[in-house]
Structure formats: C-alpha cells, structure tokens
PDB file of C-alpha atoms in Angstrom:
ATOM      1  CA  MET R   1      -8.772  26.218  -7.486  1.00  0.00           C
ATOM      2  CA  LYS R   2     -12.116  24.406  -6.562  1.00  0.00           C
ATOM      3  CA  TRP R   3     -11.751  20.814  -5.573  1.00  0.00           C
ATOM      4  CA  SER R   4     -14.266  17.873  -5.497  1.00  0.00           C
ATOM      5  CA  GLU R   5     -14.095  15.554  -2.417  1.00  0.00           C
ATOM      6  CA  PHE R   6     -15.274  11.995  -3.504  1.00  0.00           C
ATOM      7  CA  SER R   7     -16.202  10.183  -0.186  1.00  0.00           C
ATOM      8  CA  ILE R   8     -16.818   6.424  -0.311  1.00  0.00           C
ATOM      9  CA  HIS R   9     -18.350   4.394   3.026  1.00  0.00           C
ATOM     10  CA  THR R  10     -16.744   1.046   2.311  1.00  0.00           C
ATOM     11  CA  THR R  11     -14.906  -1.782   4.127  1.00  0.00           C
ATOM     12  CA  GLU R  12     -11.431  -2.343   5.478  1.00  0.00           C
ATOM     13  CA  GLU R  13     -11.238  -5.097   2.869  1.00  0.00           C
ATOM     14  CA  ALA R  14     -11.955  -2.594  -0.081  1.00  0.00           C
ATOM     15  CA  VAL R  15      -9.617   0.239   0.921  1.00  0.00           C
ATOM     16  CA  GLU R  16      -6.471  -0.809  -0.752  1.00  0.00           C
ATOM     17  CA  PRO R  17      -7.931  -1.466  -4.159  1.00  0.00           C
ATOM     18  CA  VAL R  18     -10.096   1.630  -3.814  1.00  0.00           C
ATOM     19  CA  CYS R  19      -7.390   3.842  -3.284  1.00  0.00           C
ATOM     20  CA  ASN R  20      -5.558   2.465  -6.241  1.00  0.00           C
ATOM     21  CA  ILE R  21      -8.580   2.986  -8.414  1.00  0.00           C
ATOM     22  CA  LEU R  22      -8.739   6.880  -7.011  1.00  0.00           C
ATOM     23  CA  HIS R  23      -5.098   7.275  -7.680  1.00  0.00           C
ATOM     24  CA  GLU R  24      -5.158   5.717 -11.147  1.00  0.00           C
ATOM     25  CA  ALA R  25      -8.130   8.350 -11.873  1.00  0.00           C
ATOM     26  CA  GLY R  26      -5.863  11.366 -11.082  1.00  0.00           C
ATOM     27  CA  ALA R  27      -6.736  11.872  -7.284  1.00  0.00           C
ATOM     28  CA  SER R  28      -4.594  14.605  -5.641  1.00  0.00           C
ATOM     29  CA  GLY R  29      -4.394  13.001  -2.152  1.00  0.00           C
ATOM     30  CA  VAL R  30      -6.354  10.420  -0.324  1.00  0.00           C
ATOM     31  CA  VAL R  31      -7.640  10.216   3.101  1.00  0.00           C
ATOM     32  CA  ILE R  32      -8.535   6.821   5.140  1.00  0.00           C
ATOM     33  CA  GLU R  33     -10.806   7.241   7.921  1.00  0.00           C
ATOM     34  CA  ASP R  34     -10.705   3.796   9.775  1.00  0.00           C
ATOM     35  CA  PRO R  35     -11.954   3.452  13.332  1.00  0.00           C
ATOM     36  CA  ILE R  36      -9.784   0.680  13.843  1.00  0.00           C
ATOM     37  CA  ASP R  37      -6.924   3.064  14.002  1.00  0.00           C
ATOM     38  CA  LEU R  38      -8.460   4.219  17.342  1.00  0.00           C
ATOM     39  CA  ILE R  39      -8.213   1.185  19.046  1.00  0.00           C
ATOM     40  CA  LYS R  40      -5.430  -0.946  17.432  1.00  0.00           C
ATOM     41  CA  ASP R  41      -2.937  -2.245  19.968  1.00  0.00           C
ATOM     42  CA  TRP R  42      -0.019  -0.492  18.001  1.00  0.00           C
ATOM     43  CA  GLY R  43       2.291  -1.540  20.840  1.00  0.00           C
ATOM     44  CA  VAL R  44       2.237  -5.196  19.688  1.00  0.00           C
ATOM     45  CA  HIS R  45       2.652  -4.037  16.113  1.00  0.00           C
ATOM     46  CA  TYR R  46       5.303  -1.577  16.728  1.00  0.00           C
ATOM     47  CA  GLY R  47       3.300   1.442  15.399  1.00  0.00           C
ATOM     48  CA  GLU R  48       2.146   4.779  17.101  1.00  0.00           C
ATOM     49  CA  ILE R  49      -0.855   6.916  16.397  1.00  0.00           C
ATOM     50  CA  TYR R  50      -0.536  10.489  17.314  1.00  0.00           C
ATOM     51  CA  GLN R  51      -3.552  12.625  18.417  1.00  0.00           C
ATOM     52  CA  LEU R  52      -6.447  11.030  16.601  1.00  0.00           C
ATOM     53  CA  SER R  53     -10.073  12.144  17.249  1.00  0.00           C
ATOM     54  CA  PRO R  54     -13.127   9.936  17.277  1.00  0.00           C
ATOM     55  CA  ASP R  55     -15.071  12.606  15.827  1.00  0.00           C
ATOM     56  CA  ASP R  56     -13.085  12.248  12.415  1.00  0.00           C
ATOM     57  CA  TYR R  57     -14.114   8.818  11.972  1.00  0.00           C
ATOM     58  CA  PRO R  58     -17.223   6.724  11.095  1.00  0.00           C
ATOM     59  CA  GLU R  59     -18.934   4.355  13.789  1.00  0.00           C
ATOM     60  CA  ASP R  60     -18.708   1.432  11.201  1.00  0.00           C
ATOM     61  CA  GLY R  61     -16.885   0.566   8.188  1.00  0.00           C
ATOM     62  CA  VAL R  62     -14.135   2.917   6.670  1.00  0.00           C
ATOM     63  CA  ILE R  63     -14.510   6.155   4.678  1.00  0.00           C
ATOM     64  CA  VAL R  64     -12.110   6.895   1.756  1.00  0.00           C
ATOM     65  CA  LYS R  65     -11.843  10.433   0.650  1.00  0.00           C
ATOM     66  CA  ALA R  66     -10.163  11.557  -2.425  1.00  0.00           C
ATOM     67  CA  TYR R  67      -9.763  14.867  -4.049  1.00  0.00           C
ATOM     68  CA  PHE R  68     -10.211  15.779  -7.958  1.00  0.00           C
ATOM     69  CA  PRO R  69      -9.860  19.260  -9.572  1.00  0.00           C
ATOM     70  CA  VAL R  70     -13.340  20.586 -10.660  1.00  0.00           C
ATOM     71  CA  ASN R  71     -13.171  20.643 -14.399  1.00  0.00           C
ATOM     72  CA  SER R  72     -15.147  19.729 -17.448  1.00  0.00           C
ATOM     73  CA  PHE R  73     -14.198  15.935 -17.137  1.00  0.00           C
ATOM     74  CA  LEU R  74     -15.150  15.642 -13.435  1.00  0.00           C
ATOM     75  CA  LEU R  75     -18.625  13.811 -13.741  1.00  0.00           C
ATOM     76  CA  GLU R  76     -17.185  11.605 -16.515  1.00  0.00           C
ATOM     77  CA  THR R  77     -14.088  10.689 -14.279  1.00  0.00           C
ATOM     78  CA  ILE R  78     -16.458  10.137 -11.088  1.00  0.00           C
ATOM     79  CA  ASP R  79     -18.618   7.816 -13.215  1.00  0.00           C
ATOM     80  CA  GLU R  80     -15.623   5.788 -14.174  1.00  0.00           C
ATOM     81  CA  VAL R  81     -14.507   5.511 -10.552  1.00  0.00           C
ATOM     82  CA  LYS R  82     -17.772   4.403  -9.470  1.00  0.00           C
ATOM     83  CA  ALA R  83     -17.800   1.611 -12.213  1.00  0.00           C
ATOM     84  CA  SER R  84     -14.430   0.550 -11.354  1.00  0.00           C
ATOM     85  CA  ILE R  85     -15.081   0.219  -7.664  1.00  0.00           C
ATOM     86  CA  ASN R  86     -18.310  -1.616  -8.382  1.00  0.00           C
ATOM     87  CA  GLY R  87     -16.131  -3.833 -10.606  1.00  0.00           C
ATOM     88  CA  LEU R  88     -14.159  -5.089  -7.439  1.00  0.00           C
ATOM     89  CA  THR R  89     -17.165  -7.270  -6.650  1.00  0.00           C
ATOM     90  CA  THR R  90     -15.770  -9.681  -9.525  1.00  0.00           C
ATOM     91  CA  TYR R  91     -13.046 -10.402  -7.073  1.00  0.00           C
ATOM     92  CA  GLU R  92     -15.386 -11.167  -4.177  1.00  0.00           C
ATOM     93  CA  ILE R  93     -14.390  -7.911  -2.332  1.00  0.00           C
ATOM     94  CA  ASP R  94     -16.892  -6.723   0.122  1.00  0.00           C
ATOM     95  CA  LEU R  95     -17.734  -2.974  -0.642  1.00  0.00           C
ATOM     96  CA  GLY R  96     -19.995  -2.688   2.441  1.00  0.00           C
ATOM     97  CA  ARG R  97     -22.268   0.352   2.175  1.00  0.00           C
ATOM     98  CA  ASN R  98     -20.568   1.432  -1.112  1.00  0.00           C
ATOM     99  CA  SER R  99     -22.327   4.845  -0.650  1.00  0.00           C
ATOM    100  CA  VAL R 100     -20.490   7.958  -2.344  1.00  0.00           C
ATOM    101  CA  GLN R 101     -20.886  11.612  -1.640  1.00  0.00           C
ATOM    102  CA  LEU R 102     -19.283  14.474  -3.516  1.00  0.00           C
ATOM    103  CA  ALA R 103     -18.713  17.968  -2.047  1.00  0.00           C
ATOM    104  CA  GLU R 104     -16.987  21.057  -3.269  1.00  0.00           C
ATOM    105  CA  VAL R 105     -13.990  22.134  -1.144  1.00  0.00           C
ATOM    106  CA  ASN R 106     -11.495  25.050  -1.697  1.00  0.00           C
ATOM    107  CA  GLU R 107      -7.761  24.296  -2.288  1.00  0.00           C
ATOM    108  CA  GLU R 108      -6.730  25.845   1.071  1.00  0.00           C
ATOM    109  CA  ASP R 109      -9.250  23.917   3.120  1.00  0.00           C
ATOM    110  CA  TRP R 110      -8.106  20.462   1.984  1.00  0.00           C
ATOM    111  CA  ALA R 111      -4.354  20.898   0.969  1.00  0.00           C
ATOM    112  CA  THR R 112      -3.169  20.976   4.750  1.00  0.00           C
ATOM    113  CA  ALA R 113      -6.374  19.630   6.872  1.00  0.00           C
ATOM    114  CA  TRP R 114      -5.828  15.895   5.510  1.00  0.00           C
ATOM    115  CA  LYS R 115      -2.303  15.960   6.730  1.00  0.00           C
ATOM    116  CA  LYS R 116      -3.475  15.496  10.396  1.00  0.00           C
ATOM    117  CA  TYR R 117      -4.006  11.717   9.677  1.00  0.00           C
ATOM    118  CA  TYR R 118      -0.525  11.127   8.855  1.00  0.00           C
ATOM    119  CA  LYS R 119       2.091  10.940  11.442  1.00  0.00           C
ATOM    120  CA  PRO R 120       5.451   8.946  11.959  1.00  0.00           C
ATOM    121  CA  VAL R 121       4.794   5.317  12.700  1.00  0.00           C
ATOM    122  CA  LYS R 122       7.191   2.952  13.679  1.00  0.00           C
ATOM    123  CA  ILE R 123       6.094  -0.366  11.750  1.00  0.00           C
ATOM    124  CA  SER R 124       8.959  -2.877  12.563  1.00  0.00           C
ATOM    125  CA  LYS R 125      11.915  -3.211  14.692  1.00  0.00           C
ATOM    126  CA  SER R 126      14.263  -1.083  12.506  1.00  0.00           C
ATOM    127  CA  ILE R 127      11.889   0.937  10.155  1.00  0.00           C
ATOM    128  CA  THR R 128       9.754   4.097  10.891  1.00  0.00           C
ATOM    129  CA  ILE R 129       7.640   5.655   8.212  1.00  0.00           C
ATOM    130  CA  THR R 130       7.199   9.343   8.476  1.00  0.00           C
ATOM    131  CA  PRO R 131       5.521  11.903   5.948  1.00  0.00           C
ATOM    132  CA  THR R 132       7.896  14.241   4.476  1.00  0.00           C
ATOM    133  CA  TRP R 133       6.520  17.134   6.335  1.00  0.00           C
ATOM    134  CA  GLU R 134       7.153  16.085   9.852  1.00  0.00           C
ATOM    135  CA  ASP R 135      10.503  16.913  11.651  1.00  0.00           C
ATOM    136  CA  TYR R 136      11.368  13.452  13.148  1.00  0.00           C
ATOM    137  CA  THR R 137      14.657  12.515  14.639  1.00  0.00           C
ATOM    138  CA  PRO R 138      15.520   8.824  14.259  1.00  0.00           C
ATOM    139  CA  THR R 139      17.199   6.670  17.066  1.00  0.00           C
ATOM    140  CA  GLU R 140      20.715   5.222  16.302  1.00  0.00           C
ATOM    141  CA  ASP R 141      19.400   1.974  15.190  1.00  0.00           C
ATOM    142  CA  GLU R 142      16.128   3.379  13.379  1.00  0.00           C
ATOM    143  CA  MET R 143      15.725   3.364   9.507  1.00  0.00           C
ATOM    144  CA  ILE R 144      13.503   6.310   8.027  1.00  0.00           C
ATOM    145  CA  ILE R 145      11.447   5.919   5.060  1.00  0.00           C
ATOM    146  CA  GLU R 146       9.691   9.334   3.888  1.00  0.00           C
ATOM    147  CA  LEU R 147       6.696   9.127   1.853  1.00  0.00           C
ATOM    148  CA  ASP R 148       4.362  12.081   0.668  1.00  0.00           C
ATOM    149  CA  PRO R 149       0.905  10.488   0.749  1.00  0.00           C
ATOM    150  CA  GLY R 150      -0.147  13.435  -1.735  1.00  0.00           C
ATOM    151  CA  MET R 151       1.551  11.962  -4.361  1.00  0.00           C
ATOM    152  CA  ALA R 152       1.828   8.162  -3.293  1.00  0.00           C
ATOM    153  CA  PHE R 153      -0.345   5.222  -2.889  1.00  0.00           C
ATOM    154  CA  GLY R 154      -1.146   5.532   0.587  1.00  0.00           C
ATOM    155  CA  THR R 155       1.320   6.073   3.686  1.00  0.00           C
ATOM    156  CA  GLY R 156       2.791   2.677   3.980  1.00  0.00           C
ATOM    157  CA  THR R 157       0.936   1.928   7.240  1.00  0.00           C
ATOM    158  CA  HIS R 158      -1.805  -0.181   5.927  1.00  0.00           C
ATOM    159  CA  PRO R 159      -1.568  -3.780   7.543  1.00  0.00           C
ATOM    160  CA  THR R 160      -0.781  -5.481   4.282  1.00  0.00           C
ATOM    161  CA  THR R 161       2.349  -3.121   3.836  1.00  0.00           C
ATOM    162  CA  VAL R 162       3.292  -3.417   7.525  1.00  0.00           C
ATOM    163  CA  LEU R 163       3.390  -7.166   7.206  1.00  0.00           C
ATOM    164  CA  CYS R 164       5.484  -7.090   4.077  1.00  0.00           C
ATOM    165  CA  ILE R 165       8.013  -4.927   5.663  1.00  0.00           C
ATOM    166  CA  GLN R 166       8.200  -7.079   8.833  1.00  0.00           C
ATOM    167  CA  ALA R 167       8.660 -10.151   6.468  1.00  0.00           C
ATOM    168  CA  LEU R 168      11.525  -8.397   4.529  1.00  0.00           C
ATOM    169  CA  GLU R 169      13.195  -7.633   7.797  1.00  0.00           C
ATOM    170  CA  SER R 170      13.024 -11.323   8.947  1.00  0.00           C
ATOM    171  CA  VAL R 171      14.086 -12.887   5.724  1.00  0.00           C
ATOM    172  CA  MET R 172      16.774 -10.428   4.256  1.00  0.00           C
ATOM    173  CA  GLN R 173      20.354 -10.990   5.118  1.00  0.00           C
ATOM    174  CA  GLY R 174      21.739  -8.132   2.709  1.00  0.00           C
ATOM    175  CA  GLY R 175      22.963  -8.439  -0.720  1.00  0.00           C
ATOM    176  CA  GLU R 176      19.828  -9.600  -2.352  1.00  0.00           C
ATOM    177  CA  GLU R 177      18.481  -9.057  -5.762  1.00  0.00           C
ATOM    178  CA  VAL R 178      14.486  -8.168  -5.345  1.00  0.00           C
ATOM    179  CA  ILE R 179      11.607  -7.982  -7.428  1.00  0.00           C
ATOM    180  CA  ASP R 180       8.750  -5.937  -5.924  1.00  0.00           C
ATOM    181  CA  VAL R 181       5.658  -6.383  -8.045  1.00  0.00           C
ATOM    182  CA  GLY R 182       3.033  -3.950  -7.922  1.00  0.00           C
ATOM    183  CA  THR R 183       5.151  -1.414  -6.355  1.00  0.00           C
ATOM    184  CA  GLY R 184       2.551   1.232  -5.625  1.00  0.00           C
ATOM    185  CA  SER R 185       4.347   4.076  -3.841  1.00  0.00           C
ATOM    186  CA  GLY R 186       7.543   2.130  -3.923  1.00  0.00           C
ATOM    187  CA  VAL R 187       7.616   1.723  -0.208  1.00  0.00           C
ATOM    188  CA  LEU R 188       8.605  -1.949  -0.360  1.00  0.00           C
ATOM    189  CA  SER R 189      11.512  -1.248  -2.593  1.00  0.00           C
ATOM    190  CA  ILE R 190      12.637   1.416  -0.657  1.00  0.00           C
ATOM    191  CA  ALA R 191      12.402  -0.809   2.526  1.00  0.00           C
ATOM    192  CA  ALA R 192      14.350  -3.521   0.768  1.00  0.00           C
ATOM    193  CA  ALA R 193      17.170  -1.235  -0.367  1.00  0.00           C
ATOM    194  CA  LYS R 194      17.326   0.059   3.163  1.00  0.00           C
ATOM    195  CA  LEU R 195      17.336  -3.575   4.648  1.00  0.00           C
ATOM    196  CA  GLY R 196      20.558  -4.065   2.393  1.00  0.00           C
ATOM    197  CA  ALA R 197      19.603  -5.421  -1.062  1.00  0.00           C
ATOM    198  CA  LYS R 198      22.128  -5.321  -3.864  1.00  0.00           C
ATOM    199  CA  ARG R 199      19.573  -4.472  -6.576  1.00  0.00           C
ATOM    200  CA  VAL R 200      15.757  -3.934  -6.438  1.00  0.00           C
ATOM    201  CA  ILE R 201      13.295  -3.824  -9.600  1.00  0.00           C
ATOM    202  CA  GLY R 202       9.913  -2.176  -8.556  1.00  0.00           C
ATOM    203  CA  LEU R 203       7.210  -2.936 -11.234  1.00  0.00           C
ATOM    204  CA  ASP R 204       3.728  -1.586 -11.586  1.00  0.00           C
ATOM    205  CA  LEU R 205       1.347  -1.689 -14.352  1.00  0.00           C
ATOM    206  CA  ASP R 206       0.049   1.975 -13.837  1.00  0.00           C
ATOM    207  CA  GLN R 207       2.397   4.655 -15.115  1.00  0.00           C
ATOM    208  CA  VAL R 208       0.843   6.983 -12.135  1.00  0.00           C
ATOM    209  CA  ALA R 209       2.453   4.452  -9.571  1.00  0.00           C
ATOM    210  CA  VAL R 210       5.635   4.082 -11.643  1.00  0.00           C
ATOM    211  CA  ASP R 211       6.050   8.013 -11.412  1.00  0.00           C
ATOM    212  CA  SER R 212       5.150   8.161  -7.887  1.00  0.00           C
ATOM    213  CA  ALA R 213       7.644   5.398  -6.705  1.00  0.00           C
ATOM    214  CA  ALA R 214      10.358   7.109  -8.657  1.00  0.00           C
ATOM    215  CA  LEU R 215       9.766  10.314  -6.628  1.00  0.00           C
ATOM    216  CA  ASN R 216       9.932   8.323  -3.482  1.00  0.00           C
ATOM    217  CA  VAL R 217      12.897   6.409  -4.449  1.00  0.00           C
ATOM    218  CA  GLU R 218      14.817   9.597  -5.206  1.00  0.00           C
ATOM    219  CA  LEU R 219      13.316  11.183  -1.876  1.00  0.00           C
ATOM    220  CA  ASN R 220      14.973   8.473   0.084  1.00  0.00           C
ATOM    221  CA  GLN R 221      18.190   8.313  -1.785  1.00  0.00           C
ATOM    222  CA  VAL R 222      18.126   4.726  -2.782  1.00  0.00           C
ATOM    223  CA  HIS R 223      18.082   5.483  -6.588  1.00  0.00           C
ATOM    224  CA  ASP R 224      21.550   3.582  -7.046  1.00  0.00           C
ATOM    225  CA  THR R 225      19.970   0.422  -5.726  1.00  0.00           C
ATOM    226  CA  VAL R 226      16.209   0.679  -7.128  1.00  0.00           C
ATOM    227  CA  THR R 227      14.863   0.709 -10.523  1.00  0.00           C
ATOM    228  CA  VAL R 228      11.148   1.494 -11.129  1.00  0.00           C
ATOM    229  CA  ARG R 229       9.691   0.707 -14.394  1.00  0.00           C
ATOM    230  CA  GLN R 230       6.216  -0.022 -15.995  1.00  0.00           C
ATOM    231  CA  GLY R 231       5.413  -3.764 -16.197  1.00  0.00           C
ATOM    232  CA  ASN R 232       2.554  -6.353 -15.806  1.00  0.00           C
ATOM    233  CA  LEU R 233       3.198  -8.752 -13.102  1.00  0.00           C
ATOM    234  CA  LEU R 234       6.439 -10.531 -14.170  1.00  0.00           C
ATOM    235  CA  GLU R 235       6.122 -10.354 -17.651  1.00  0.00           C
ATOM    236  CA  GLN R 236       9.528  -9.722 -19.619  1.00  0.00           C
ATOM    237  CA  ILE R 237      11.381 -10.296 -16.549  1.00  0.00           C
ATOM    238  CA  ASP R 238      14.434 -12.756 -16.930  1.00  0.00           C
ATOM    239  CA  GLY R 239      17.330 -13.706 -14.967  1.00  0.00           C
ATOM    240  CA  SER R 240      17.137 -15.163 -11.366  1.00  0.00           C
ATOM    241  CA  TYR R 241      16.498 -13.440  -8.224  1.00  0.00           C
ATOM    242  CA  ASP R 242      16.713 -13.967  -4.645  1.00  0.00           C
ATOM    243  CA  LEU R 243      13.433 -12.583  -3.379  1.00  0.00           C
ATOM    244  CA  VAL R 244       9.976 -11.615  -4.857  1.00  0.00           C
ATOM    245  CA  VAL R 245       7.698  -9.589  -2.825  1.00  0.00           C
ATOM    246  CA  ALA R 246       4.117  -8.873  -3.930  1.00  0.00           C
ATOM    247  CA  ASN R 247       1.579  -6.933  -1.988  1.00  0.00           C
ATOM    248  CA  ILE R 248      -1.443  -7.092  -4.343  1.00  0.00           C
ATOM    249  CA  LEU R 249      -4.931  -8.847  -4.301  1.00  0.00           C
ATOM    250  CA  ALA R 250      -5.005 -12.844  -3.604  1.00  0.00           C
ATOM    251  CA  GLU R 251      -6.728 -13.091  -6.962  1.00  0.00           C
ATOM    252  CA  VAL R 252      -3.777 -11.704  -8.724  1.00  0.00           C
ATOM    253  CA  ILE R 253      -1.133 -13.372  -6.591  1.00  0.00           C
ATOM    254  CA  VAL R 254      -2.212 -16.793  -7.878  1.00  0.00           C
ATOM    255  CA  GLN R 255      -2.022 -15.807 -11.372  1.00  0.00           C
ATOM    256  CA  PHE R 256       1.646 -15.526 -11.375  1.00  0.00           C
ATOM    257  CA  VAL R 257       2.989 -17.826  -8.599  1.00  0.00           C
ATOM    258  CA  GLN R 258       4.533 -20.092 -11.348  1.00  0.00           C
ATOM    259  CA  ASP R 259       6.352 -17.151 -13.056  1.00  0.00           C
ATOM    260  CA  ALA R 260       7.768 -16.284  -9.515  1.00  0.00           C
ATOM    261  CA  ALA R 261       8.901 -19.756  -8.939  1.00  0.00           C
ATOM    262  CA  ALA R 262      10.739 -19.716 -12.430  1.00  0.00           C
ATOM    263  CA  ILE R 263      12.710 -16.626 -11.730  1.00  0.00           C
ATOM    264  CA  LEU R 264      13.484 -17.158  -8.178  1.00  0.00           C
ATOM    265  CA  LYS R 265      16.989 -19.119  -7.370  1.00  0.00           C
ATOM    266  CA  PRO R 266      16.795 -22.315  -5.373  1.00  0.00           C
ATOM    267  CA  GLY R 267      16.090 -21.197  -1.643  1.00  0.00           C
ATOM    268  CA  GLY R 268      14.703 -17.925  -2.936  1.00  0.00           C
ATOM    269  CA  ALA R 269      12.008 -16.532  -0.832  1.00  0.00           C
ATOM    270  CA  PHE R 270       8.358 -15.339  -2.367  1.00  0.00           C
ATOM    271  CA  ILE R 271       6.453 -12.777   0.277  1.00  0.00           C
ATOM    272  CA  THR R 272       2.887 -12.166  -0.553  1.00  0.00           C
ATOM    273  CA  SER R 273       0.457 -10.001   1.154  1.00  0.00           C
ATOM    274  CA  GLY R 274      -2.716  -8.050   0.396  1.00  0.00           C
ATOM    275  CA  ILE R 275      -4.503 -11.312   1.351  1.00  0.00           C
ATOM    276  CA  ILE R 276      -7.724 -11.096   3.112  1.00  0.00           C
ATOM    277  CA  LYS R 277      -7.933 -14.054   5.588  1.00  0.00           C
ATOM    278  CA  ARG R 278     -10.894 -15.884   3.603  1.00  0.00           C
ATOM    279  CA  LYS R 279      -8.369 -16.070   0.841  1.00  0.00           C
ATOM    280  CA  LYS R 280      -5.406 -17.304   2.914  1.00  0.00           C
ATOM    281  CA  GLN R 281      -5.728 -21.115   2.035  1.00  0.00           C
ATOM    282  CA  GLU R 282      -6.318 -20.404  -1.698  1.00  0.00           C
ATOM    283  CA  VAL R 283      -2.824 -18.699  -2.039  1.00  0.00           C
ATOM    284  CA  LYS R 284      -1.417 -21.229   0.150  1.00  0.00           C
ATOM    285  CA  ASP R 285      -2.416 -23.994  -2.028  1.00  0.00           C
ATOM    286  CA  SER R 286      -1.438 -22.141  -5.261  1.00  0.00           C
ATOM    287  CA  LEU R 287       2.136 -21.442  -3.754  1.00  0.00           C
ATOM    288  CA  VAL R 288       2.434 -25.241  -2.800  1.00  0.00           C
ATOM    289  CA  SER R 289       1.144 -26.318  -6.183  1.00  0.00           C
ATOM    290  CA  ALA R 290       3.808 -24.186  -7.804  1.00  0.00           C
ATOM    291  CA  GLY R 291       6.708 -26.164  -5.735  1.00  0.00           C
ATOM    292  CA  PHE R 292       7.048 -23.460  -2.843  1.00  0.00           C
ATOM    293  CA  THR R 293       7.261 -24.450   0.729  1.00  0.00           C
ATOM    294  CA  ILE R 294       5.391 -22.329   3.307  1.00  0.00           C
ATOM    295  CA  ASP R 295       7.771 -20.896   5.871  1.00  0.00           C
ATOM    296  CA  GLU R 296       5.488 -18.797   7.785  1.00  0.00           C
ATOM    297  CA  VAL R 297       2.047 -17.063   7.743  1.00  0.00           C
ATOM    298  CA  ILE R 298       1.576 -13.815   9.652  1.00  0.00           C
ATOM    299  CA  GLU R 299      -1.876 -12.002  10.322  1.00  0.00           C
ATOM    300  CA  MET R 300      -2.807  -8.521  11.320  1.00  0.00           C
ATOM    301  CA  ASP R 301      -6.403  -7.470  11.402  1.00  0.00           C
ATOM    302  CA  ASP R 302      -8.214  -9.003   8.890  1.00  0.00           C
ATOM    303  CA  TRP R 303      -5.028  -9.380   6.540  1.00  0.00           C
ATOM    304  CA  VAL R 304      -2.403 -12.102   5.997  1.00  0.00           C
ATOM    305  CA  ALA R 305       1.022 -12.241   4.613  1.00  0.00           C
ATOM    306  CA  ILE R 306       2.853 -15.363   3.404  1.00  0.00           C
ATOM    307  CA  ILE R 307       6.578 -16.308   3.488  1.00  0.00           C
ATOM    308  CA  ALA R 308       7.338 -19.081   1.257  1.00  0.00           C
ATOM    309  CA  SER R 309      10.535 -20.444  -0.342  1.00  0.00           C
ATOM    310  CA  LYS R 310      11.433 -22.216  -3.501  1.00  0.00           C
TER     311      LYS R 310
END
C-alpha cells in the first residue's frame, strides 16, 4: 500500500491540538520531531531518552508527521486537515512556520521506522510508559502503562501528560471515583486506575479517541475499573466524584469549570493541564471564580498544570 506522509513545521504549543486533528482525520501513526527532546534535563523530570540523533530533528520549531493512505479522498482529507490547523489561530495558538509538505512512502518504509522515536520513559516516581513493542522489565515498585502510538493519541510523554500523571500521583490516595475529560489515548484514565482509583470514566468527543482509549484500557488490563465513552466535556454526567482531570486546551477548560465544581464532592480535586504559560492566569481566575482553591501550580517547559480543590 502507498501512504502519504503529511509533514507540518509548527511550534511546541501547537503539537497536541495538531496531533488531535491528524488523528481525527484518520492518520495511521504520528511522529513528533521536537529538538527540545535532545536537550531536556530528563533526570529532573524522571524521563530518559534513548539513542536520539540530532539529524532527525529540525533546528527550530517542531515537525509533526502523519501518515494517510493514498486513495481518492486523500486531497480532500489534506485540505480539511490544513483548514482545521489554520483554525487553531482562533484559540490564539501560535502555529509558527505552519509549512506543510507531502511525500509518498511505501508502507514498509514507515511502518517500523517511526518506532525509533518511542522508547520506555519513566515519567513519575512510580509510572513508566512503554510502547507495546519494547521488551521492558519494571522494578519492584514501578508501574507500567503500555501504549501503542500507532493507534493512540501520542505516547503519553508530552509535558502536559507528564504533569497530569505527576499531579495524579501526588493527589490520589486510592479508592477515588475519577472523571477524565478529553481522554485521548486513555493514558490518564489508565494511570488513575493503576494508582488505585475505585472507578474511572474516560470521556472524549471524538469516537476515534474513544475506540483508541478502549483498546489501551484492555491492553493494560484495567477494564474492570475504567469505562470509556463518547461525551462532550461533562455534559450528561451526574453523580458526585472525587477527582476530575482534564488535559485539554485552556480555552476549553474555562468553559466547564462550573460543571466540574458541580459534580465534585467537597474537598474533591480538579487537575487541569494542556495550559500554555501565557494562559495560566486566565485558567486560575476561572477556577477561583467557580469556587476552587488553587493548591499547586506545576510547570514543565512552556506548559502548566494546576491542582485545585473544591
């Protein structure tokens, strides 16, 4: 089969929303070439990068590559992807160069080559994320989350995801009922289950994400704890919960802080991430106005996560 490699030169800020757009459009696998990965002090952030070559990375910005099957709908799909990416400027997301290139590749050329970017990464005190094809033996106190980036929304090692998992680890005591808004690959739902949650509901508006998360939940054998379903933010959610976690755009977070407050038990926690630094105060203000207390603000690179309590 012939595949088209869609490559966009953009910014760190735009990576996650661009990846979501590509997956929603049906991309089979996404590669992120971020030069920051070559110089990060991963010792501080628990992670470890394996065998990365500077030749594979741009000198500035970030390159996101996605792969689409070559068919009669390809040009229409690419046009829709470009339009959706350009629409991100509505949310004041800096797209950088926003330059796009297309190339045709054979299936055997990309099906394994892109895997070189993904290796096991220890992202918190107790959790390591590893791709399914890696033979990795955990230590006695280490919990493993397996992901297949070919079917998922990323590898779980983006700073916003790392911050969320570290926040979950610091907040959770075990036995919590958790809502994961915008679950994507399901990695935060899986992490919450492995950290001892009693029940987790993962929500995503996109059915592709729901299907992907459900597969990852099964892969990690937490299906007795985690339920994944389609849903728009917290609409049609009732009952009371101990924790809500949301790794999505700041502009979306501020839209449902009141709904999060309504379903959280007194003393319940709201963990938010996906927040670029310049949006930090806006999210903090919306949380305070909804009656939350800001407990902690943690940062990594240009990203922010906020832990708030009701």
